[in-house]
Structure formats: C-alpha cells, structure tokens
Amino acid sequence: MADISYDVVVVGAGPAGSIAARHAAMAGARTLVIEEHAASGSPVQCTGLVSSKTLDVCGIEPGAWVYQKIKGAHIFSPDGSSISIGGEKVRAFVIDRRIFDRLLLQRAAEAGADVMMKTKAVGLGPGLRPEQGLESGHGSERARGKKVLEVITNGKRFDISAGVVIGADGVQGSIARWSAIGQVQKVLSGVQIETAYDVENTDHVEVFLGSDVPGFFAWAVPVSENTARIGLCVDPARTHLSAYEHLRRFLHTNPRMMERSGKGCSDMLVGCIPLGPQSRTAADGVIITGDAAGQVKPTSGGGVYMGALCAKIAGEVAAKAALSGDTSAGALMEYDRRWREVVGKELAVGMRIHNVFGRLDDGDFNELMRFFGEPEVLELINTYGDIDHPSILLGKLVTKAKAGRMLGVGRIALRAMMG
Ligand SMILES: Cc1cc2nc3c(=O)[nH]c(=O)nc-3n(C[C@H](O)[C@H](O)[C@H](O)COP(=O)(O)OP(=O)(O)OC[C@H]3O[C@@H](n4cnc5c(N)ncnc54)[C@H](O)[C@@H]3O)c2cc1C
C-alpha cells in the first residue's frame, strides 16, 4: 500500500481518540483515526458508569444504550453498616460502552475524520529533517518535519506521515513510550463480572470499602432489577493476590454478595486503571491523551469524563500546530498547560485522597463512615457531592470535621488535602 499523509493521526478509537479526532477535524486538519480492533468499544473494559456531565462534554444525548439512571449510592463499611447518599437528581448513567464508543467515532467521521479499523501502530519515528528531501520526490517532501507512524493492516506494513500523532491508545499504549514521554505514576488492576443480582435500588450503585479490597474498592452497579456489574480494583503494590482472586473471595465471603448475587456470569472483563499523569504529555510531533496520559479520576477510576475534556483540547492544539507548521514540543506544550488548567488540580487532590485511602485500615473506614452518616454531614455530601469534582466536597468535610472536633476524621481528610 502506498504511504499516506495526514495533518493529525490519532492512534486509538476509544472515547479520547474519537473526541480528539472530531475536534482536530472540526479545526480544519486532515485527520485520520486508526484502531487495532475491528470495532471501537470492543472489548469493553469498563463498568459503564458515567456522570451526566460526561454526556454533555461528549455532546451526546442519552439513548436506548442507557440502562439505568443513577441518583445515589449505598456505601458499605467493613463492619457491614452502610450509608445511603444521593437524592432525586439523576447524577450518572449506566451505559453500554460499545454503543457509546461507536457513537463517538461516528461523530468524528461526521466531522470529516477518516477511520481505519484493524490497523495497529507498531512503530513511530521522526520524519525527514527540514533540510532533507527537497530533491527526493514528492513523498519525501511530505514527510519533512513530520512524524512517521508505522502501521500494520491486513498483515501489510506501511507508513503514515503525520504533522502530529495523538496517542489515545489507552493504558497499555505505546505512543508515550516511543516518544520518551514515560509512564503514568500507578496502575491498578481491575476485574468485573456481569451476573444475576437481587438489586435493592436500580437507581443506586453499591460501593464496598475495606481491607478486602486493598488500595481501592468493590462495586455492584445495576444493569436491571436482577442483573449487576460486580467488580473491584486493587493496588498491586498492596496485595500479593490478583484482582480476580480478590473478586472470587469477595463474592464468597461478603454477606451481601452471598445473599444477593447469583452463580456464574454472563460477561467478564479484566483491565487496568492508570492513575497520575506523566510530568509532560507532549513531545516533538506527539500528544498523549486519555488513559494513555493518566487522565483518570483517582478517587473512582473513571476515565471517560476527564479523558473527554482533555481530548477535546488535544484535538484543537494538534490541529492548530499541524496547520501552522510548528509541531515542536514547545508548541504542543500548549495542550499540556491547557488540560492541567482544566483538570490538573482535581487530579492532584484526587491522587492525594487515593493515597490516603490506600493507607486506611478497617477501623479508619468504619470511623469515616460513621462521620459520613451524621445527618449534617450527609446533607453536605448530598449538596456538594460531585463524582467528577470531589475536591469541592472534601473542602466542606474538612471544615465540618474540624468544627465537630472529630480529630481522627479531620486528620484523615487533612492528610488528603495537604499531601
Ligand atoms: C474494570 C474497569 C472499570 C471501569 N469503569 C469505568 C466507569 O464506570 N466509568 C468510567 O468513566 N471509566 C471506567 N473505567 C475506565 C475507562 O474504561 C477508561 O478510562 C476509558 O476507556 C479510557 O478511554 P481512552 O480512549 O483513553 O482509552 P481506551 O478506551 O482504552 O481506548 C484506547 C484504544 O486504543 C486502541 N489501541 C491501543 N494500542 C493501539 C495501537 N498500537 N494501534 C491502534 N490502536 C491501538 C485500543 O484498541 C483501544 O480501542 C474502567 C476501567 C476498568 C479497567
């Protein structure tokens, strides 16, 4: 196949890739998205719980692919007690990620981006230097000052030259590594099944805290009245067992699971959640976004919302740089600055909360939950709780803990705030 050339080439057709491609194309750049799988959104590696704001950011109206509207959560402490938070407002949706991802890719194509499925990036190199190629023919001229992405499609290798390559290739992505951008700070291991479950409220998710799930938490997210996605994530640095082994134990020992969940499952997924972005997310001719850049909420592991916000900026900056002819790291760092202005503080606070939570023992969790269960505190949670921006609530809780002389809890929250 003949070599081809684009202003912007996006590697990966997950949410971040499709959104970046859409915005690059809308900004006038000739844009291509490549995806190694035959369809975007498959295999699914997600619970499919996204905030209502996520759909707004993605510019998508809820459709038949929204299975449940979520208004709150039941949170369970290690001692089995629970609190219920939320209210009448719909705060999140349980969605079908396969359809969601395809809708986003369709939007990118409608904006003018070309799409190549079953096309895998296998290498990334510099294009010719500006002084090279003048006498070497048209193909070489096109590659001057560009990146050259080596890909395989239908068993054939060929090169694509790109003004800017956007690495939206997920947690296992290669573009960051090939560009010496480095790795995210931490990677959690997750596993989830979809199974029969006697759901108490279809508009509430269930969250389980404690040392059974080292470094993170377990969940049961309703799909219907009698089906849920049950899963957990663990921090591999805090356990010698796999996430799968933790889930097996959780299903067999947690009293609520023993009472409500069925045997076997209709679907199972394993996946990783990257936390903590690299110190820079742009290099010469390269930008990384979404999971590849650790743009994931460290408190919940949700990556679609943050990834969408950042990918939009990635597409805009990549297009501007490619069209202006300056695709240097210096020009592309505009992306790094802009996304950090939007979500940098939230990610940093979230990372501190995550790190503190990872150090809590069951006694701490029980104490924290008693504090959360106090009527005035519950009111604060229900008023200020925002799964996309937990730092707002955290500030209110710290003040409350101090005023109530709940020094143990205050200390926990303060450690999270101050690092
Ligand atoms: C167990 C679990 C549960 C989760 N639950 C939620 C949730 O409820 N809500 C939420 O918001 N987030 C959740 N997440 C996180 C969420 O799935 C990710 O944050 C999100 O998918 C990231 O989007 P992305 O576009 O950055 O990457 P991805 O969705 O991973 O997409 C990357 C794409 O790049 C492609 N690719 C990779 N390498 C190449 C290559 N070399 N060439 C071509 N293509 C390539 C991949 O095939 C893939 O399609 C969960 C994650 C896990 C593991």
Coordinates of C-alpha atoms in Angstrom, one line a residue, residues 50-60 89-93 100 297 304-306 308-309 346 384-390 392:
V50 CA -20.6 7.9 33.6
S51 CA -21.8 11.2 35.1
S52 CA -24.5 13.1 33.4
K53 CA -21.9 15.8 32.7
T54 CA -19.9 13.3 30.7
L55 CA -22.6 13.0 28.1
D56 CA -22.8 16.9 27.9
V57 CA -19.0 17.1 27.4
C58 CA -19.2 14.4 24.7
G59 CA -22.2 16.2 23.1
I60 CA -24.3 13.1 23.1
K89 CA -31.4 14.3 40.9
V90 CA -30.0 12.0 38.2
R91 CA -26.3 12.2 38.7
A92 CA -25.0 9.4 36.5
F93 CA -25.9 6.8 33.9
F100 CA -21.3 4.9 23.3
K297 CA -10.2 10.3 38.4
V304 CA -14.2 8.9 30.3
Y305 CA -15.1 12.3 31.7
M306 CA -11.5 13.6 32.2
A308 CA -13.2 13.7 27.1
L309 CA -12.3 17.1 28.5
E346 CA -8.8 17.9 40.6
Y384 CA -21.8 19.2 47.3
G385 CA -21.1 15.6 46.2
D386 CA -19.9 15.5 42.6
I387 CA -18.2 12.4 41.3
D388 CA -16.3 14.5 38.8
H389 CA -15.0 17.1 41.3
P390 CA -14.6 15.5 44.8
I392 CA -15.3 20.6 46.5

